[in-house]
CSV table of C-alpha atoms and ligand atoms in Angstrom, one decimal:
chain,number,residue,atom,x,y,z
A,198,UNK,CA,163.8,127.7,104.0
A,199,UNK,CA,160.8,128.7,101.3
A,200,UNK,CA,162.1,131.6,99.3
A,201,UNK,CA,159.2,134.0,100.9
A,202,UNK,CA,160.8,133.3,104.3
A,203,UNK,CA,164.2,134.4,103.0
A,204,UNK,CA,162.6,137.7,101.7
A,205,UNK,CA,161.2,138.0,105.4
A,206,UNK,CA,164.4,137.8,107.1
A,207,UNK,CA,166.0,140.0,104.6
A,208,UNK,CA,163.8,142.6,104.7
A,209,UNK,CA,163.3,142.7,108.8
A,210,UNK,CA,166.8,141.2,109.5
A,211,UNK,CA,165.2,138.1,111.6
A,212,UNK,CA,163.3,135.0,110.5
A,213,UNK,CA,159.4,134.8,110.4
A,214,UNK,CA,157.7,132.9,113.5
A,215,UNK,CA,156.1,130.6,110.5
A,216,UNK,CA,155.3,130.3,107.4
A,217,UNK,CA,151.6,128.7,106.2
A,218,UNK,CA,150.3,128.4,103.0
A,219,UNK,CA,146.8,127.6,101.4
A,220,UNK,CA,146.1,127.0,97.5
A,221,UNK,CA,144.2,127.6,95.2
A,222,UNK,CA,141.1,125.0,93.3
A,223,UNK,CA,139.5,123.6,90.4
A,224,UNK,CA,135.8,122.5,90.7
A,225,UNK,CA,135.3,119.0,89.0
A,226,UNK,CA,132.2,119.8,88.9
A,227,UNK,CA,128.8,121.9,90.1
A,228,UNK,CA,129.0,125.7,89.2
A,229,UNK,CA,127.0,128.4,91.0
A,230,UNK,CA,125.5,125.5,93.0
A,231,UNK,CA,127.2,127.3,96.2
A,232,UNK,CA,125.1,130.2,97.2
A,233,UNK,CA,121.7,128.6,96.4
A,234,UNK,CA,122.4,126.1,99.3
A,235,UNK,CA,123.6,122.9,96.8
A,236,UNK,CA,126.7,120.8,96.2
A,237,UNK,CA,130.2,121.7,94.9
A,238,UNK,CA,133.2,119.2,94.2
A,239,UNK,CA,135.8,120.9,93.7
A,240,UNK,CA,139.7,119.8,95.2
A,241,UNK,CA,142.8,122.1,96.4
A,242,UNK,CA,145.5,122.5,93.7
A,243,UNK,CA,149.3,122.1,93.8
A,244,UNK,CA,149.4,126.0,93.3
A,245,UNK,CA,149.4,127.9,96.5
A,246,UNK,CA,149.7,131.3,98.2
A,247,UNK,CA,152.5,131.1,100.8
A,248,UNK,CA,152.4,133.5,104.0
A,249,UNK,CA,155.3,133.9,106.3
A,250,UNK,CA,154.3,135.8,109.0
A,251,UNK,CA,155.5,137.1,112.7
A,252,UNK,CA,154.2,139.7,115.5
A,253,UNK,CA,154.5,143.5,114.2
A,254,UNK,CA,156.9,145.0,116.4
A,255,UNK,CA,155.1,148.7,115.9
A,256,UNK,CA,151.6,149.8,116.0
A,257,UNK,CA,150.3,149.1,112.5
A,258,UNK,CA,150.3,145.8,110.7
A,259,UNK,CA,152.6,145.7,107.4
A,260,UNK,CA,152.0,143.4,104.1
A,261,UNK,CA,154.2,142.7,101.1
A,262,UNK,CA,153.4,140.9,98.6
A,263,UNK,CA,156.5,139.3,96.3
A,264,UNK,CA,153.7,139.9,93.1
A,265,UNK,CA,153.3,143.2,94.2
A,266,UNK,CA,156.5,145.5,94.0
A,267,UNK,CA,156.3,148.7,95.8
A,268,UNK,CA,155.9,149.8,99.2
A,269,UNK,CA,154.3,147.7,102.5
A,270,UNK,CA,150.7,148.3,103.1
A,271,UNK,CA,150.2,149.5,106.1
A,272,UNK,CA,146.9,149.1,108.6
A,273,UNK,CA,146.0,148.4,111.8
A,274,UNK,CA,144.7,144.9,112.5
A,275,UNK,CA,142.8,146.0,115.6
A,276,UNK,CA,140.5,149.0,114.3
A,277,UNK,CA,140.7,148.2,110.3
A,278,UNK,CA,136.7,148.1,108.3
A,279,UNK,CA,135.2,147.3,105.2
A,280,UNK,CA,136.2,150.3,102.8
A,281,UNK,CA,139.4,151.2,104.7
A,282,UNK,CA,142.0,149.2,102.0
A,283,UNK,CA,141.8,149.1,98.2
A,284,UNK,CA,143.9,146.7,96.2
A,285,UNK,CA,145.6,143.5,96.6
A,286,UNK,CA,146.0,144.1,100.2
A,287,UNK,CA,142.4,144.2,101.2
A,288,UNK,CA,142.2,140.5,100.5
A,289,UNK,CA,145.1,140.8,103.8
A,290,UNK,CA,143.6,143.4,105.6
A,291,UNK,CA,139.8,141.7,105.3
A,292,UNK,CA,140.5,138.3,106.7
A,293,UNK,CA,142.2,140.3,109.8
A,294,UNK,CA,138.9,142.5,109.8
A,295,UNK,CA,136.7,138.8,109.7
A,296,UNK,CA,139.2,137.1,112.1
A,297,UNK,CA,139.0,139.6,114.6
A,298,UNK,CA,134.7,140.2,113.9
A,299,UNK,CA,134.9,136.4,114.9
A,300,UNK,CA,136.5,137.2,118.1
A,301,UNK,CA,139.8,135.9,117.9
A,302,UNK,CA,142.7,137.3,119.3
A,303,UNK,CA,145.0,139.5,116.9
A,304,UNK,CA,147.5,141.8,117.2
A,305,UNK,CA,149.6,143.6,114.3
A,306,UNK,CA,151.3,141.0,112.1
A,307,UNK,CA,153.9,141.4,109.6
A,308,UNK,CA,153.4,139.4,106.4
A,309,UNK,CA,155.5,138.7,103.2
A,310,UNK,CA,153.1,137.1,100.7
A,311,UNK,CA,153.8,135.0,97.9
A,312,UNK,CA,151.6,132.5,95.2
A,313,UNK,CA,151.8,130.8,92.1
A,314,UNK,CA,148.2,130.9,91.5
A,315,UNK,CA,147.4,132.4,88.5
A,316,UNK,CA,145.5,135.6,89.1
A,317,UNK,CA,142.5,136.5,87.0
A,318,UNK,CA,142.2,132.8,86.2
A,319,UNK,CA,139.3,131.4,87.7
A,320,UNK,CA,141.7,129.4,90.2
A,321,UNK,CA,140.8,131.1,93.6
A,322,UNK,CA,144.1,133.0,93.8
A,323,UNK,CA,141.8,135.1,96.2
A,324,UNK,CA,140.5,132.6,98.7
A,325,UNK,CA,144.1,131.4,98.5
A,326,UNK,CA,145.6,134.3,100.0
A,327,UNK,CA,142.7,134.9,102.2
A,328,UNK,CA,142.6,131.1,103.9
A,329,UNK,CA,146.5,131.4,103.9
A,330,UNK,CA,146.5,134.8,105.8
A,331,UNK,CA,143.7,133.2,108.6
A,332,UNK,CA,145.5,130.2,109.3
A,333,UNK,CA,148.7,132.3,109.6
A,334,UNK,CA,146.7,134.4,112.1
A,335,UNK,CA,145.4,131.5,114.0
A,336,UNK,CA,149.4,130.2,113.8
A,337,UNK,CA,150.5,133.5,115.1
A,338,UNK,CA,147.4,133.6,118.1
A,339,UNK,CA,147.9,130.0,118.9
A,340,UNK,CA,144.2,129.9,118.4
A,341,UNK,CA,143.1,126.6,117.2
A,342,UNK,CA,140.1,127.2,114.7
A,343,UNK,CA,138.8,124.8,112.5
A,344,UNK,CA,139.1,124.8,108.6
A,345,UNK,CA,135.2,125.3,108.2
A,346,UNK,CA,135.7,128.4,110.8
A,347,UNK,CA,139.0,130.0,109.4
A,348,UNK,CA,136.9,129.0,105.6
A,349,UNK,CA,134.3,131.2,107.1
A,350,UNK,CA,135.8,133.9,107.9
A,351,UNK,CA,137.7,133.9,105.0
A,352,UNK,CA,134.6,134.2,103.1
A,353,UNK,CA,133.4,136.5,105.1
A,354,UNK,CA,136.2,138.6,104.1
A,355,UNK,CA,135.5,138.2,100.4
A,356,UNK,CA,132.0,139.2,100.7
A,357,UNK,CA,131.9,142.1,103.1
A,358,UNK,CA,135.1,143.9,103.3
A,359,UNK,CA,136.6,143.3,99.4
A,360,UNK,CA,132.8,143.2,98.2
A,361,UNK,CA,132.6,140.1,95.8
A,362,UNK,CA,129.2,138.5,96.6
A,363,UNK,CA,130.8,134.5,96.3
A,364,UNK,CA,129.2,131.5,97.6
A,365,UNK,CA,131.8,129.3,100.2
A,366,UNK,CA,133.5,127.1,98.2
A,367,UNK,CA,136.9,128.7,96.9
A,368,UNK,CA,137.6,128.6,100.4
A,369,UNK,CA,136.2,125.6,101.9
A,370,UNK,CA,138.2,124.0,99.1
A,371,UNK,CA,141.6,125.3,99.7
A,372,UNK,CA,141.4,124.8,103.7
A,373,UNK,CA,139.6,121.1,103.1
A,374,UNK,CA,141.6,120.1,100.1
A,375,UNK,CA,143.6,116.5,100.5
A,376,UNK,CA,146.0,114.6,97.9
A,377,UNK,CA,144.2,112.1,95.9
A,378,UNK,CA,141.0,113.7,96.9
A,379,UNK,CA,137.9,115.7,95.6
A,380,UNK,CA,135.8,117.6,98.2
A,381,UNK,CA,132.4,116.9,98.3
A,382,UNK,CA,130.4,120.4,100.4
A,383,UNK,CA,127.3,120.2,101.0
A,384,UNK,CA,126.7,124.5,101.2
A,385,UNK,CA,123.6,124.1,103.2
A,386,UNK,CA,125.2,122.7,106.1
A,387,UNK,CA,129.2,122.7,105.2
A,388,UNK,CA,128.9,118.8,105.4
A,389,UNK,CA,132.6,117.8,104.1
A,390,UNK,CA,133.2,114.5,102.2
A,391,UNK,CA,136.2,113.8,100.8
A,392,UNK,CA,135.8,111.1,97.7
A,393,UNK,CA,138.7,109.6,96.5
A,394,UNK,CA,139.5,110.4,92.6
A,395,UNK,CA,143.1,108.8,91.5
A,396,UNK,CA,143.5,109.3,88.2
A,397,UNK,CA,146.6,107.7,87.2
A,398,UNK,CA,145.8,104.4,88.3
A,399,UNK,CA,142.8,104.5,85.7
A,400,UNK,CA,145.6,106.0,83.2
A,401,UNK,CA,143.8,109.5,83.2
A,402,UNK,CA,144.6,113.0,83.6
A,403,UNK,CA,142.2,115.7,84.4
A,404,UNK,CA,143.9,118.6,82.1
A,405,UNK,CA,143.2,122.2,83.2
A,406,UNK,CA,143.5,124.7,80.2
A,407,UNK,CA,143.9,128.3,81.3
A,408,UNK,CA,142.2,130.4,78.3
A,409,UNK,CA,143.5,133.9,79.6
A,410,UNK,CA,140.4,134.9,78.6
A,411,UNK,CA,139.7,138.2,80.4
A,412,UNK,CA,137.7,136.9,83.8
A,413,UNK,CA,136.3,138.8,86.7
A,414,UNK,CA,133.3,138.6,88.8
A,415,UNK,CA,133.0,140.9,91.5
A,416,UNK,CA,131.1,142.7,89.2
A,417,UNK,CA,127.6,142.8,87.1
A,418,UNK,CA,127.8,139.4,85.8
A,419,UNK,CA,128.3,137.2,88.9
A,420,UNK,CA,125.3,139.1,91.0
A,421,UNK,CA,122.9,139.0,88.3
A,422,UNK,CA,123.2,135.5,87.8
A,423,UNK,CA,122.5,135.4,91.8
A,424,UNK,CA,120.0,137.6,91.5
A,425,UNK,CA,118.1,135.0,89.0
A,426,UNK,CA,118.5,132.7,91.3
A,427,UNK,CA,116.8,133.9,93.9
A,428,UNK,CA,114.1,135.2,91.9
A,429,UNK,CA,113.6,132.0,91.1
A,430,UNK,CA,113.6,130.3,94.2
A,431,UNK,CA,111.3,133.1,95.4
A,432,UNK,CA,108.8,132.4,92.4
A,433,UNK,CA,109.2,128.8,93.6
A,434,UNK,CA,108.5,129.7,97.3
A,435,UNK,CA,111.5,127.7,98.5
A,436,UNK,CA,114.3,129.1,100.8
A,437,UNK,CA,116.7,127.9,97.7
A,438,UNK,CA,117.2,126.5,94.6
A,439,UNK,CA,118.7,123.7,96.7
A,440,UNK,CA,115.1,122.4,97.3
A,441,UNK,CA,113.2,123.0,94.2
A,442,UNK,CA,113.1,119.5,91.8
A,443,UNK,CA,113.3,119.0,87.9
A,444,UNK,CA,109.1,118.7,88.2
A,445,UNK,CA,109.0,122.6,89.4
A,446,UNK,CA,110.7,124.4,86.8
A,447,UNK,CA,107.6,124.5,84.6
A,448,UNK,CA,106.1,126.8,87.5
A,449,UNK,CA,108.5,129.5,86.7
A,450,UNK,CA,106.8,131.9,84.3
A,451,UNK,CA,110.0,134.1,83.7
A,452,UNK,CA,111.6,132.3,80.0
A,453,UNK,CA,115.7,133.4,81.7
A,454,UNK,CA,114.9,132.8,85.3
A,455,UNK,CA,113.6,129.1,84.3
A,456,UNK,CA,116.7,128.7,82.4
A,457,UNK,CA,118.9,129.9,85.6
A,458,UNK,CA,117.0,127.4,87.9
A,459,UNK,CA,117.0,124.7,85.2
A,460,UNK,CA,121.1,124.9,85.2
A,461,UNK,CA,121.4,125.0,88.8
A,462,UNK,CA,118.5,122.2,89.9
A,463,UNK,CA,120.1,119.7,86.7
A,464,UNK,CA,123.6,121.0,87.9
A,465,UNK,CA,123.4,120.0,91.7
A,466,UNK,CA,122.1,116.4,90.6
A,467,UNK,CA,124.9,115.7,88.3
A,468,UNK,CA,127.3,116.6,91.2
A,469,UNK,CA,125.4,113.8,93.1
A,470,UNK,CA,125.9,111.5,90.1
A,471,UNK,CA,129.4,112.1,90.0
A,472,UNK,CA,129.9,111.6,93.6
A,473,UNK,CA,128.1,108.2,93.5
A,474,UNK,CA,130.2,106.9,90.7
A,475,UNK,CA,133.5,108.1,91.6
A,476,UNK,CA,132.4,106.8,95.5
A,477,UNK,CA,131.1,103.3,93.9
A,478,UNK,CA,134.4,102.7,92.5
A,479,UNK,CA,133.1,103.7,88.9
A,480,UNK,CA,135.9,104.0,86.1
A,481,UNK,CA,136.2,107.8,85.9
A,482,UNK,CA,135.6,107.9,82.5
A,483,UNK,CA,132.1,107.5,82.9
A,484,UNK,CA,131.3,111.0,84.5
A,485,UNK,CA,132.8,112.4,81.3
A,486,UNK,CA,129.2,112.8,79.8
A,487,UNK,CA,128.4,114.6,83.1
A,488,UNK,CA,131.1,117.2,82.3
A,489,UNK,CA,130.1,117.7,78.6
A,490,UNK,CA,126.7,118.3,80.2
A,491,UNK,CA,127.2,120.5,82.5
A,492,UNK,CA,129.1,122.9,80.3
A,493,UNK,CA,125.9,122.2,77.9
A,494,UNK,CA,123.9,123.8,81.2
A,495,UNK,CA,126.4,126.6,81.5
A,496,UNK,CA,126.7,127.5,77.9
A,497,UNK,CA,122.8,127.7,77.2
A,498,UNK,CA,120.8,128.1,80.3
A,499,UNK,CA,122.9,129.8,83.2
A,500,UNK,CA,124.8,131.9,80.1
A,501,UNK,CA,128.3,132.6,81.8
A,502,UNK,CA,130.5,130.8,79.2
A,503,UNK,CA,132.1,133.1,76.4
A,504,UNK,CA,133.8,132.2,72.8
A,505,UNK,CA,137.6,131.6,74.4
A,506,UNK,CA,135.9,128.5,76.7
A,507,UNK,CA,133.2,127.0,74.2
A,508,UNK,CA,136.8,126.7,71.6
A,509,UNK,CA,138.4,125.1,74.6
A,510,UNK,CA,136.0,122.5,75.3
A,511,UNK,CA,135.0,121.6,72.2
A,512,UNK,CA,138.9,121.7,70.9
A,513,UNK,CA,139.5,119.4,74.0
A,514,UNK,CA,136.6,117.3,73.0
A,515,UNK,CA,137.7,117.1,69.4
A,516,UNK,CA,140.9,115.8,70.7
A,517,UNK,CA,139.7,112.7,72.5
A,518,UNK,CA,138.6,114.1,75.8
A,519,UNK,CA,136.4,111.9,77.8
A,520,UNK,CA,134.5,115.1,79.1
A,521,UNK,CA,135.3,118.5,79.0
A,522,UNK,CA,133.7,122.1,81.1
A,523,UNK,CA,134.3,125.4,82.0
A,524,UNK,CA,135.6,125.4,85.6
A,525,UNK,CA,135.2,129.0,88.0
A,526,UNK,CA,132.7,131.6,87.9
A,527,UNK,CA,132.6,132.0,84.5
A,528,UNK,CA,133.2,134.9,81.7
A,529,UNK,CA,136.4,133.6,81.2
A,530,UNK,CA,139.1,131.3,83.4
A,531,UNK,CA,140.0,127.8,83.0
A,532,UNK,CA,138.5,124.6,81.2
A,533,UNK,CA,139.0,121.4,82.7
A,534,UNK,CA,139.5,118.5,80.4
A,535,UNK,CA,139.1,115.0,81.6
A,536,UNK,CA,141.3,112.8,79.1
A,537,UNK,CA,143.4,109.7,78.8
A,538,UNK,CA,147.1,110.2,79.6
A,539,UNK,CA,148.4,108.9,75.8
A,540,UNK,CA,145.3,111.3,74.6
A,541,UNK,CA,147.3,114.3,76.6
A,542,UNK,CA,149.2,115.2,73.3
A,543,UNK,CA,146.3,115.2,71.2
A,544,UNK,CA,144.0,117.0,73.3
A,545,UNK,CA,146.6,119.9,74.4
A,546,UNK,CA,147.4,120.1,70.7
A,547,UNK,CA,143.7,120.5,69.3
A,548,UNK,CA,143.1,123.0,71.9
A,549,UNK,CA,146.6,124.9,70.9
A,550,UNK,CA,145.6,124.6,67.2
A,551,UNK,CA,142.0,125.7,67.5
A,552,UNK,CA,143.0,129.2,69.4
A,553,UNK,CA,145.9,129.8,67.1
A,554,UNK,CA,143.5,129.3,64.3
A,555,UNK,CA,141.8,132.3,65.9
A,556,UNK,CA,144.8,134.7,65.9
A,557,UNK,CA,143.8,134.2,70.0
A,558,UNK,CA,146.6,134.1,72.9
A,559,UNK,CA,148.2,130.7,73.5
A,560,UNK,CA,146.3,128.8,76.3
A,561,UNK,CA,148.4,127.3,79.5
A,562,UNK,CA,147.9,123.7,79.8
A,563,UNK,CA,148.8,121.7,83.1
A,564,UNK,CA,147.5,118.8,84.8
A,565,UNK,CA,145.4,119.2,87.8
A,566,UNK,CA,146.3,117.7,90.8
A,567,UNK,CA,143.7,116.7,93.9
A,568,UNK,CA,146.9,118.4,96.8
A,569,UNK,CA,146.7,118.8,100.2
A,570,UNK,CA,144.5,122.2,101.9
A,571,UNK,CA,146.0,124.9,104.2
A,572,UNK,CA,148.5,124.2,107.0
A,573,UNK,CA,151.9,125.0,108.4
A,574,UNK,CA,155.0,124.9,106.0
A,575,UNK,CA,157.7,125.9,108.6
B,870,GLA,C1,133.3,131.7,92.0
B,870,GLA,C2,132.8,131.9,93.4
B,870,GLA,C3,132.3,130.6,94.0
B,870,GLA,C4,131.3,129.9,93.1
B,870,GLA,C5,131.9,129.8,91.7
B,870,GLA,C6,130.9,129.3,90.7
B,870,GLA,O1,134.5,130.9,92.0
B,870,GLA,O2,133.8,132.5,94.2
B,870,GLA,O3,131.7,130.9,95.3
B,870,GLA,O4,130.1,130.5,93.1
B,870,GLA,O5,132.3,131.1,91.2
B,870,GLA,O6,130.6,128.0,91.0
């Protein structure tokens, strides 16, 4: 039995119905490409939020969360809106509002939560509990919804009831993720591909290098970069950055808003890239320039990278990376380091060295891991 169905049945004296889980993501590659209508690769990580869940037997729905010591949150699943629970818990209490907006059947749930995601990461610790919550909800209904639907409505969460104005893919990751595999979205449509990306049998490791740089987007920084956007695509007089070419930025009169269309226009055709070589069978190494460029495009035209990533990547680059970016939303979060498994050493060591040079926190280094999406543990 998972350790957060133990807690279950000790705190309520009988087991949960079931326990599901969902996890969190790293995107290989296409940043703020989701809500202008483009492409995203990212794929579902090892880490993972774990729900174990069963009917309420009272009137009210109750939520623990094992990070969260202190009392149950309390709410009722059937009348709960936007606005009505702060915190951790409105992550819980949202995906019920979204699941039942969507017109699924719900009644009170109890739920014991539990993730290793890091939180404040740039990881998706958020859509993690979210998608794990919906598909513990569909589990409990006997509803059987889709993973673009429950990825929906877990969004839909995120954006109206805890009030983080995301694009899709944090979720549609973590309920499409497979092992071995990168997800390919298409966000116009939420056209899933999955592409095949096994690194060990080219002898590579993509590294992920948590900076625990302060990171958070729900505010300022995050909307104003989607506010360029669609300035931009308004200048343009396209629906979304999605459709505008390399040949239209010149048309943008606005110095910054060029630059925020320029990253996202290059940025969804090196996605494409990507996905043809790795698709084609390509050595992986050779979308390391892709990377490097990428965080080029972050770093100097969409302007969301700060000091503790730029160290990071080019640390990781100094040490023999093949490619290196900032992964996540920006301001903060993880790098993603694409390197040769004898160069791990090296590469974790330069990036060690150059923060400690700095008088800056150590970073967390792991290797990231393509791992299964949402489902059923027990
Ligand atoms: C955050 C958002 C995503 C996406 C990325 C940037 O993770 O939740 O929707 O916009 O930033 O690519």
């Amino acid at each position: 039995m998972s350790a957060v169905a133990e807690t279950f049945a000790s705190r309520h004296g009988s087991a949960p119905t079931g326990v599901w889980f969902a996890p969190g993501r790293v995107n290989l590659i296409g940043e703020h490409t989701d809500y202008n209508d483009g492409f995203v690769l990212p794929f579902a990580l090892p880490q993972r939020a774990v729900v174990a869940a069963a009917p309420a037997s009272g009137a009210r729905s109750r939520v623990r969360s094992v990070q969260e010591p202190g009392a149950a949150v309390e709410f009722s699943a059937a009348t709960v809106v936007p606005g009505e629970v702060p915190g951790w818990a409105a992550y819980v209490a949202g995906t019920c509002w979204a699941f039942r907006e969507a017109g699924y059947p719900l009644g009170e749930v109890e739920l014991e939560l539990d993730s290793d995601v890091p939180v404040g990461a740039g990881l998706s610790s958020s859509a993690a509990v979210e998608c794990a919550v919906g598909v513990a909800l569909a589990g409990l209904a006997g509803s059987r919804i889709g993973p673009t639907e429950l990825a929906r409505i877990a969004r839909r969460a995120e954006n109206e009831f805890v009030g983080a104005p995301t694009g899709g893919m944090d979720q549609m990751a973590s309920m499409h993720g497979r092992e071995g595999r990168l997800v390919f979205l298409d966000t116009r449509d939420d056209r899933v591909e999955l592409v095949p990306f096994d690194l060990p049998a080219h002898g590579l490791e993509l590294l992920v290098v948590d900076t625990r740089a302060p990171h958070a987007h729900a505010g300022g920084e995050y909307g104003a970069r989607r506010a360029d956007c669609e300035a931009a695509a308004a200048a343009l007089g396209v629906a979304a950055l999605r459709d505008a070419g390399p040949q239209d930025l010149e048309r943008i009169g606005d110095e910054r808003i060029r630059r925020r269309a320029r990253h996202v226009v290059t940025e969804n055709a090196r996605v494409l890239e990507v996905v043809r070589l790795l698709s084609g069978g390509a050595d992986p190494r050779a979308i390391g320039p892709l990377l490097d460029a990428s965080h080029t495009s972050m770093r100097d035209d969409f302007e969301i990278t700060v000091p503790h990533v730029d160290v990071a990547v080019e640390a990781a680059r100094d040490g023999g990376a093949a490619g290196a970016r900032m992964t996540g939303g920006g301001f903060g979060g993880c790098v993603i380091a694409l390197a040769d498994t004898d160069r791990v050493p090296a590469v974790t060591a330069a990036v060690t060295a150059a923060y400690a040079e700095r008088g800056w926190t150590e970073p967390v280094v792991f290797a990231g891991t393509p791992s299964p999406g949402a489902g059923r543990l027990l």
